[in-house]
Every structure is written in structure tokens, then in C-alpha cells.
Short mmCIF file of C-alpha atoms and ligand atoms in Angstrom, two decimals:
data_model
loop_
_atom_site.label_atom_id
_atom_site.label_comp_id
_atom_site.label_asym_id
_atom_site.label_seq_id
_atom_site.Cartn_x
_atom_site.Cartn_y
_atom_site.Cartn_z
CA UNK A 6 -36.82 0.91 56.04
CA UNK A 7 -35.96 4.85 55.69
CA UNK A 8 -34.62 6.45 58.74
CA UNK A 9 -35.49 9.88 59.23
CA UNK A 10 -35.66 12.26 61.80
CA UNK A 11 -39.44 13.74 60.66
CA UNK A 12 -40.36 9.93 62.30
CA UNK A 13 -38.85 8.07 64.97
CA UNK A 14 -38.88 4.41 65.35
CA UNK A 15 -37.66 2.47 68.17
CA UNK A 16 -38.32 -0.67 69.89
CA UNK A 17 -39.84 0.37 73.67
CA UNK A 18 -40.50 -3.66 74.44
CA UNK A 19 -40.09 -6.51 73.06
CA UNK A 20 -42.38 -7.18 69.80
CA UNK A 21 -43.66 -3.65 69.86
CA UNK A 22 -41.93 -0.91 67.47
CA UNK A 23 -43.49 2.63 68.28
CA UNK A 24 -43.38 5.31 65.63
CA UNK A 25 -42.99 8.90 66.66
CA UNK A 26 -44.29 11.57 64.55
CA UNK A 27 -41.30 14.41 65.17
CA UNK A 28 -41.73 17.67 63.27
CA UNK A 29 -42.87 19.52 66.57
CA UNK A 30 -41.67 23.38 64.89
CA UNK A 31 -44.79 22.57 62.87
CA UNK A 32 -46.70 21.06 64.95
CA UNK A 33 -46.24 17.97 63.68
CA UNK A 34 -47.82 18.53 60.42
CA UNK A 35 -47.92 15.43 58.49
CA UNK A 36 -46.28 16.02 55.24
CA UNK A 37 -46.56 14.10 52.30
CA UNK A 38 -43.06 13.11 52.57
CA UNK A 39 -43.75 12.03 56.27
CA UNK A 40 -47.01 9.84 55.89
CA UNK A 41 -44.34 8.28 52.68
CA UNK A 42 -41.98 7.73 55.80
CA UNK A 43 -45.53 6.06 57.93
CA UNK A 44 -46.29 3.86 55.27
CA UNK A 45 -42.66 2.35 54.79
CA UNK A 46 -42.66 2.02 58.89
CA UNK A 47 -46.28 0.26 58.62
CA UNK A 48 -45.20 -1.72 55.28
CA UNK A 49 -42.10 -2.73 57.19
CA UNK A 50 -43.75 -3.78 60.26
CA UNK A 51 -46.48 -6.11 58.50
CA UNK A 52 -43.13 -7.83 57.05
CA UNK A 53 -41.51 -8.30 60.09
CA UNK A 54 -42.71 -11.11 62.29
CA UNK A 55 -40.36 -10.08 65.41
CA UNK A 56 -43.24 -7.19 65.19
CA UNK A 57 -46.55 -7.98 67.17
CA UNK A 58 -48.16 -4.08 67.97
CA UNK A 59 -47.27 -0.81 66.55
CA UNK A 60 -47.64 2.05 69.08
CA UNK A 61 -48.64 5.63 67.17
CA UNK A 62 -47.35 9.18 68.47
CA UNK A 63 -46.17 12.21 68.71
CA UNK A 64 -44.73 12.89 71.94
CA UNK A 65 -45.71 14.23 75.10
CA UNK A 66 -46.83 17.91 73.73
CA UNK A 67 -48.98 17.28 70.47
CA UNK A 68 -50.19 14.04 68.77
CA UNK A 69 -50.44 16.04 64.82
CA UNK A 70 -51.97 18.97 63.90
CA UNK A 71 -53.30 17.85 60.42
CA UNK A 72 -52.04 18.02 56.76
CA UNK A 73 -49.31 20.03 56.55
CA UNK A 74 -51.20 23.21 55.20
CA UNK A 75 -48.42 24.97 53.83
CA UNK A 76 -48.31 21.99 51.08
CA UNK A 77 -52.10 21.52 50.82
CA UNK A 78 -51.51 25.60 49.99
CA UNK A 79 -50.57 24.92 45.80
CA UNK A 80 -53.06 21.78 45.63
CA UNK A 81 -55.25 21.95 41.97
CA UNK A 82 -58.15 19.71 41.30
CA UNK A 83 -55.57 17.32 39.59
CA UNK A 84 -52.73 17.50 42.26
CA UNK A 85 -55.75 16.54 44.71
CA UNK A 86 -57.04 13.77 42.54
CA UNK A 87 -53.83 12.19 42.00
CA UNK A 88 -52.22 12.94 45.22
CA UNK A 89 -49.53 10.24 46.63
CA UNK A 90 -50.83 11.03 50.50
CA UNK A 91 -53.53 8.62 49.17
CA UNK A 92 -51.73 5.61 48.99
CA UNK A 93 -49.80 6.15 52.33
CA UNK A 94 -52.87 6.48 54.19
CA UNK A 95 -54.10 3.47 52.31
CA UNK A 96 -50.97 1.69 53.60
CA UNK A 97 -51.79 2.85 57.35
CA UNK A 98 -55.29 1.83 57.05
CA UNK A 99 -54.82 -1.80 55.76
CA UNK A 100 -52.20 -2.64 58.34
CA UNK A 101 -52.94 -6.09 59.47
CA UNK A 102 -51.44 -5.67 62.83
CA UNK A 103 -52.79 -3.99 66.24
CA UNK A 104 -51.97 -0.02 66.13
CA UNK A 105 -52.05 1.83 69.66
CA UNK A 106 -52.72 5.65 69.02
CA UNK A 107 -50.95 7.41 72.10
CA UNK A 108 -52.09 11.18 71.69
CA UNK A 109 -51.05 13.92 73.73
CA UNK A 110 -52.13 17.39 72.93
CA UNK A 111 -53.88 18.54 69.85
CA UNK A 112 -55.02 15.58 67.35
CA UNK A 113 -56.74 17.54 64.43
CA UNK A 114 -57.63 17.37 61.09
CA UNK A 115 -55.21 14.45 59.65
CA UNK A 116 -54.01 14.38 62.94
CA UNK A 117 -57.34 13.31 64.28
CA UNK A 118 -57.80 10.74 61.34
CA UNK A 119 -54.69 9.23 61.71
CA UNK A 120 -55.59 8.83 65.46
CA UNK A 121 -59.15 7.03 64.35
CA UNK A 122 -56.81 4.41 61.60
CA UNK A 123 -55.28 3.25 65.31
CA UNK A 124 -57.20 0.21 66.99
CA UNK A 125 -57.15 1.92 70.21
CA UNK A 126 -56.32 5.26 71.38
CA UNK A 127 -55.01 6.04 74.63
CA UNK A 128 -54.95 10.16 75.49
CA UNK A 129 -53.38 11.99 77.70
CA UNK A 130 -56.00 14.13 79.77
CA UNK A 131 -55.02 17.50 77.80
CA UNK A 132 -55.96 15.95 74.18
CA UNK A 133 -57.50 17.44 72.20
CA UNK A 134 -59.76 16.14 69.15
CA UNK A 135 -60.52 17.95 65.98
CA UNK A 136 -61.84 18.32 62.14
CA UNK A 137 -61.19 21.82 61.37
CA UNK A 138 -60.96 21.41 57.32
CA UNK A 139 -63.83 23.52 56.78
CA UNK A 140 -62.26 26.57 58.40
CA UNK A 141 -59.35 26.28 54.86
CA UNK A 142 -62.62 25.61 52.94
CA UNK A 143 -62.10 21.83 52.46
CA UNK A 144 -63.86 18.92 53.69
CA UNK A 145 -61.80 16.61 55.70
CA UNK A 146 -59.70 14.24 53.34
CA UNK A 147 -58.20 10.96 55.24
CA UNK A 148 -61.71 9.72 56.07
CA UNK A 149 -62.98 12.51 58.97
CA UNK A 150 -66.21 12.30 57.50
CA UNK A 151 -67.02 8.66 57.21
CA UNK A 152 -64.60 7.35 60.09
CA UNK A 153 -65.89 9.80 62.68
CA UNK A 154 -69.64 9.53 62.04
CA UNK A 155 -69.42 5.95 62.71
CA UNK A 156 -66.97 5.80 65.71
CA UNK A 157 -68.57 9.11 67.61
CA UNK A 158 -71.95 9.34 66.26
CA UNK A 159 -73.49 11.60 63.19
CA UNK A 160 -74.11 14.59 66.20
CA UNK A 161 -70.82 14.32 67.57
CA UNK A 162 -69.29 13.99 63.68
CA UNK A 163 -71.50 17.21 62.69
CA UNK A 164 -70.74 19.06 65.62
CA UNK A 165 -66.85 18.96 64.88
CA UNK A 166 -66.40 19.31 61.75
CA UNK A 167 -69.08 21.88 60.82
CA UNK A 168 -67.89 24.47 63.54
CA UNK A 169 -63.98 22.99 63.99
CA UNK A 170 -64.40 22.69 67.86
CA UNK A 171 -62.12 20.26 69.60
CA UNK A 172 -63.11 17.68 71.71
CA UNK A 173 -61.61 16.97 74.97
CA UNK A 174 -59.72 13.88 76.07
CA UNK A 175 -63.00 13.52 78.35
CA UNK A 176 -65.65 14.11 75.58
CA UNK A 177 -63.88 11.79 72.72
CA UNK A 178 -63.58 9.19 75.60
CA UNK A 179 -67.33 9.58 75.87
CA UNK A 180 -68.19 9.28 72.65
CA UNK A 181 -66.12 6.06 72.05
CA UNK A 182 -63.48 7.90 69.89
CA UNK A 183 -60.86 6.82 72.47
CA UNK A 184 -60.33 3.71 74.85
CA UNK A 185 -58.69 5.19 77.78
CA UNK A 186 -58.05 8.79 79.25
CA UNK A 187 -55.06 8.72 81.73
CA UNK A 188 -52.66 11.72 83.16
CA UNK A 189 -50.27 13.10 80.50
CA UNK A 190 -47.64 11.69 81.68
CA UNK A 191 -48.79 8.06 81.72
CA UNK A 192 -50.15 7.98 77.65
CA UNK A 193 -46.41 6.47 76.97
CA UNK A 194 -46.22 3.58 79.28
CA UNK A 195 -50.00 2.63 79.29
CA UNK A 196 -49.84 2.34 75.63
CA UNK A 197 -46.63 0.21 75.99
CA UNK A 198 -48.12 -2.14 78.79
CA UNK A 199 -51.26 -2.40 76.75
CA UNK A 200 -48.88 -3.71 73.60
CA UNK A 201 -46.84 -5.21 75.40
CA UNK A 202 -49.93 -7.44 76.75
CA UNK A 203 -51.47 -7.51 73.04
CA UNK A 204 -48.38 -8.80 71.82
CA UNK A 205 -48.09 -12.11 74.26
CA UNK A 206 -51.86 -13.01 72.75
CA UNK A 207 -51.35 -15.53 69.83
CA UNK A 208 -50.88 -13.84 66.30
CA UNK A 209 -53.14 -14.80 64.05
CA UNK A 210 -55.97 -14.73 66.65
CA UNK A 211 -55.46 -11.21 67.46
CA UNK A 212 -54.72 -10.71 63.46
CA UNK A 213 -58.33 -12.26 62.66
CA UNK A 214 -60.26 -10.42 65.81
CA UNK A 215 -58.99 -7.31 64.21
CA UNK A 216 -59.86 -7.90 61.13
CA UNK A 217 -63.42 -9.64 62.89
CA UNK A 218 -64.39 -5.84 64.21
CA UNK A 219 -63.01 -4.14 61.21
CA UNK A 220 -65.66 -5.46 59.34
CA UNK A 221 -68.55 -4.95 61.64
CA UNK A 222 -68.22 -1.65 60.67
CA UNK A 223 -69.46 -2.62 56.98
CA UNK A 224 -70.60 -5.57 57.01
CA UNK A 225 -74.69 -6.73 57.86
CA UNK A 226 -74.81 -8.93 61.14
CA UNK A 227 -75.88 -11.78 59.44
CA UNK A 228 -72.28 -11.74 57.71
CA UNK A 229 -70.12 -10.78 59.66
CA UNK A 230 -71.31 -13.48 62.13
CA UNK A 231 -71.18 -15.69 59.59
CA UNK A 232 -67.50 -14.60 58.98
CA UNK A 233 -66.87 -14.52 62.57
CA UNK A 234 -68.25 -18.46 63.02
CA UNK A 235 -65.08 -18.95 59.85
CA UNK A 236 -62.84 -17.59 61.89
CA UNK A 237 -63.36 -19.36 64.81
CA UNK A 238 -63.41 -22.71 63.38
CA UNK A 239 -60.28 -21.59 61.53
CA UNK A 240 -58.47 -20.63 64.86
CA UNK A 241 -59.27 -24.02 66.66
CA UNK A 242 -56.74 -25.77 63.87
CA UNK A 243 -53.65 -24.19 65.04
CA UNK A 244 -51.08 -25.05 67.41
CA UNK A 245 -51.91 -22.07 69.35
CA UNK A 246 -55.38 -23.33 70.08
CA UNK A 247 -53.98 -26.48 71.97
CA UNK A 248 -51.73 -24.85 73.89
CA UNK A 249 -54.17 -21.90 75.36
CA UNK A 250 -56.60 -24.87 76.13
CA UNK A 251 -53.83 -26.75 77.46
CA UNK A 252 -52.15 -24.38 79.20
CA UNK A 253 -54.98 -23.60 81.19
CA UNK A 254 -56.30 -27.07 81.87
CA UNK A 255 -52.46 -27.49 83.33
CA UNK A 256 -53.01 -24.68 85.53
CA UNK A 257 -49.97 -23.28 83.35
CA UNK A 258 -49.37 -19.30 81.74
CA UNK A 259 -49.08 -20.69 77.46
CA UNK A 260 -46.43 -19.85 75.45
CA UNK A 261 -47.93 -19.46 71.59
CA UNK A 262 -46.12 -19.20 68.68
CA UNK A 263 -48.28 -17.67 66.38
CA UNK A 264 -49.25 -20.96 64.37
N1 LIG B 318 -49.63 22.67 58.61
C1 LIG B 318 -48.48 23.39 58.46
N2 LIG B 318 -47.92 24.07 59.48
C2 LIG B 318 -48.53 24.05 60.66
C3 LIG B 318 -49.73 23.33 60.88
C4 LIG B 318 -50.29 22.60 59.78
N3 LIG B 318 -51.39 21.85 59.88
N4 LIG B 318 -50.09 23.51 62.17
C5 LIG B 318 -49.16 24.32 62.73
N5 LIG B 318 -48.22 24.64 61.83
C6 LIG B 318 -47.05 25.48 62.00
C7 LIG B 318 -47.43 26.96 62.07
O1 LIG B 318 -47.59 27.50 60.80
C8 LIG B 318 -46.25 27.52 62.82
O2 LIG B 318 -45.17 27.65 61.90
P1 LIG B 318 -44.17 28.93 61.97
O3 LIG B 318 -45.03 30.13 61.88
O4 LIG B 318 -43.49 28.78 63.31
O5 LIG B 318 -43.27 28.72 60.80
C9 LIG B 318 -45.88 26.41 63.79
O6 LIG B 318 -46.45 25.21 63.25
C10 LIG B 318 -46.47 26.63 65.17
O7 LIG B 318 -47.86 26.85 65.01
P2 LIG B 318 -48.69 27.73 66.04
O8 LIG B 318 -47.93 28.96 66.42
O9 LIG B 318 -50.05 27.89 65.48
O10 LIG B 318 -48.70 26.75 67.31
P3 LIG B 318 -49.70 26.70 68.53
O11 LIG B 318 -49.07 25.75 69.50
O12 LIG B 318 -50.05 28.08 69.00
O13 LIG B 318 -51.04 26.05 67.95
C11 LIG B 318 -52.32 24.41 66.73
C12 LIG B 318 -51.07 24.72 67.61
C13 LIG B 318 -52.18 22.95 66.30
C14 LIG B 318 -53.58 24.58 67.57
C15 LIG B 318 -52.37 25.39 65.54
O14 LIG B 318 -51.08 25.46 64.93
C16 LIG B 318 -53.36 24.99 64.49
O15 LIG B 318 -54.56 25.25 64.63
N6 LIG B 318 -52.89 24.39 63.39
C17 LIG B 318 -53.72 24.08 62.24
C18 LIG B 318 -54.65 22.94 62.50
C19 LIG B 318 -55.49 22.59 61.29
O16 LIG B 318 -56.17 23.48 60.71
N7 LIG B 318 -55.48 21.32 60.89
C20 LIG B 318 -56.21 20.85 59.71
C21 LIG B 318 -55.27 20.87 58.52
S1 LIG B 318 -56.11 20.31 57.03
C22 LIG B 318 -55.84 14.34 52.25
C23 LIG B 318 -55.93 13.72 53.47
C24 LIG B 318 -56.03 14.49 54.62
C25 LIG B 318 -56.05 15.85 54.56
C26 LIG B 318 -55.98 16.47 53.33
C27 LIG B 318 -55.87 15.72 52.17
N8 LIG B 318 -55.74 13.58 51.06
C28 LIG B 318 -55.58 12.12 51.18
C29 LIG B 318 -55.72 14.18 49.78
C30 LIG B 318 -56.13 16.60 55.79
C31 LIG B 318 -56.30 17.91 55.86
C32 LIG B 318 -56.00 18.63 57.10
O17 LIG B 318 -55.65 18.05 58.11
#
């Protein structure tokens, strides 16, 4: 894994490995060279089975304030066609494992996509949410369009990213585009107790229920509860299975393994 200082990574309890966005002169802008640096850390963390939950932020003052703009500044019909940020935010997106967005402060553009790729987002009650693209003459580029339309709502969708107003922590909780406001100060450890609490659940039944509401997004009822009936026949074959049933027929707390 690449170490550098544009992204921190540390372990803040045991099975969760938190990834800090740290370019805070500007803004956190995600560079292309910094989502590079995201998709090792995510590539790195779907190898690593001492890895549960991944935890997503930027701090206390500001979650990411988009594409680094200064960069998108020499982008050409080609560069944009071929650009490498796609792959990295393919990487993100097809993570296997839970991702907790923590957001404090402004969450726009890219920032506000890469908050929508987490599973849940926890912010801090001075977030703000955004899609400003259209004010550099763009559309947004990581999925704004598509990913907030069906999280928020086509009003809620139009509303942000055809005038670029934010959102408050209050509003996107509202509108189902985060899980949980709490005080500023508390966006670090609630997003570690709620990993922390993912993280004791047995793997590959949080791995398939993630993948179960994933696909609710796309897929017709009829499917995905046909897919979801898989699953759960799957699940009732492993080792974890007997001991969650066991464990509570014992009057005991389980202790899965992940098999
Ligand atoms: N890019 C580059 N630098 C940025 C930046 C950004 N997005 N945001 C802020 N900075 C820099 C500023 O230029 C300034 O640098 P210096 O002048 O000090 O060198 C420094 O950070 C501090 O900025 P401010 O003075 O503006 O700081 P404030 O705290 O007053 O304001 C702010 C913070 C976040 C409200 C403000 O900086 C702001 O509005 N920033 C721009 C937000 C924005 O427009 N975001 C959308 C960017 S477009 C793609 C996928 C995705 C995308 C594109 C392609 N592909 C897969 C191809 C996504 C596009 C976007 O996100």
C-alpha cells in the first residue's frame, strides 16, 4: 500500500482502517493522484481479511470540496474520455466491504459523490452537501447525476445541481442522503462505534446484505428477491449460521469467524 500524506490511514479499532482525505490548503480537493492513493487503500483493504469496515473522511473542518479544479482546468475531450480518475472511482465503488462516510463541513461536487459511494454517512451538524459542476460549466462526473436522483429524489437531485445550493446536514438527513446527523464533534467516534459494531457481525453476511441493497437499486423486485431468497439459503450453510443460532439459543453473545 502507498503511504502518503495527501491520505491518512490508520487503524482507530480493531478490524476498522479509516482513511483520511488530508490536503486541507485545498480544501481537500481530490486529485487524480489522491483518488490513485483511495483506490490502492480500498484495493488493499478488500485484500486484507484483518479488515472488516472502512471509515471515509476528511477531518473535523471539511469532508472534500470536489475535483481538484485546478487539474480539471487543461482537461480536452480526450483527456476527459480517457481519464485515469475513472478507474479509481471504479475501485471505490466496487468495494465489497462496508464504507462509513464521516463528513464534516463542505461535501461537494466529487466530494459529495464520494460521500454517496459510502454505505452510510454520518455528518457532523455543520455539513454541508453539494453538486456545483454546472457553475465550471460541466455536469457532475463521479455519478452526481444518477447516484443522487435515486438516493434524494429527482426534486432534491434537480434542485442541487441545477442552481449549486448546498444542502444542510439537516436537509440531506431528510432526504435519505445521510443516516445520522450528530454534533461536530461526535462524526469521529459515532462512525467508529458504528464500525466497530458492523465489524463483530459475521463477514460474508454483512458482505452479501451489502451487496443484497446494492442491487435493489437496479434490479426489478421480482429479482432481487429472488437473489435475496439465494442468499439466504447460501448464508444458512456456514459455520457462522450455527453459531448465531446457537449462540442465542445458549443465552450466549457468538463469536463468528466469517465462514
Ligand atoms: N479544486 C482545487 N482547489 C480548490 C478546490 C477545488 N475543488 N476547492 C478549494 N480549493 C482551493 C482554493 O483554490 C484555495 O486555494 P489557494 O487560493 O489558497 O491556493 C484553497 O483551496 C482555499 O479555498 P477557499 O479560499 O475557497 O476556501 P473557503 O474555505 O473559503 O471555501 C469551499 C471552501 C469548498 C466552499 C470553496 O473553496 C469552494 O467552493 N470550492 C469549490 C467547490 C466546487 O466547485 N466543487 C466542484 C468541483 S468539480 C470526474 C469525476 C468527478 C468530477 C470530475 C470528473 N471524472 C471521473 C472524469 C468532479 C468534478 C467536481 O467535483
Amino acid at each position: 500500500m502507498t503511504e502518503s500524506t495527501d491520505l491518512l490511514i490508520d487503524t482507530p479499532a480493531p478490524r476498522v482502517r479509516r482513511l483520511t482525505l488530508n490536503r486541507p490548503a485545498a480544501r481537500n480537493a481530490l486529485s487524480t493522484a489522491q483518488l490513485g492513493l483511495l483506490g490502492d487503500a480500498f484495493d488493499a483493504a478488500t485484500d486484507d481479511d484483518a479488515v472488516s469496515v472502512v471509515i471515509l473522511t476528511g477531518g473535523e473542518k471539511i469532508f472534500a470540496a470536489g475535483a481538484d479544479i485546478k487539474e480539471l482546468a487543461s482537461s480536452t475531450p480526450v483527456t476527459a474520455l480517457l481519464d485515469a480518475r475513472v478507474a479509481h472511482w471504479q475501485r471505490i465503488r466496487r468495494f465489497p466491504k462496508p464504507v462509513i462516510a464521516a463528513v464534516c463541513g463542505y461535501a461537494l461536487g466529487g466530494g459529495c459523490e464520494l460521500a454517496m459511494h459510502a454505505d452510510i454517512t454520518i455528518a457532523g451538524q455543520g455539513a454541508r452537501f453539494g453538486q456545483p459542476e454546472l457553475n465550471l460549466g460541466v455536469v457532475p462526473g463521479a455519478g452526481g447525476t444518477q447516484r443522487l436522483a435515486r438516493i434524494a429524489g429527482q426534486q432534491i437531485a434537480m434542485k442541487l445541481i441545477l442552481s449549486g445550493e448546498t444542502l444542510t446536514a439537516a436537509e440531506a438527513h431528510a432526504c435519505g442522503l445521510v443516516a445520522e446527523v450528530v454534533p461536530d464533534g461526535e462524526v469521529s467516534a459515532r462512525a467508529v462505534a458504528l464500525a466497530v459494531k458492523i465489524s463483530e457481525k459475521p463477514a460474508l453476511a454483512v458482505r452479501l446484505a451489502k451487496e443484497l441493497v446494492l442491487a435493489s437499486r437496479d434490479m426489478p423486485l421480482e429479482h432481487g428477491l429472488q437473489f435475496e431468497r439465494k442468499a439466504f439459503s447460501t448464508l444458512v450453510a456456514t459455520e457462522d449460521f450455527r453459531e448465531g443460532v446457537d449462540a442465542f439459543i445458549e443465552k450466549r453473545s457468538a463469536i463468528f469467524k466469517g465462514r
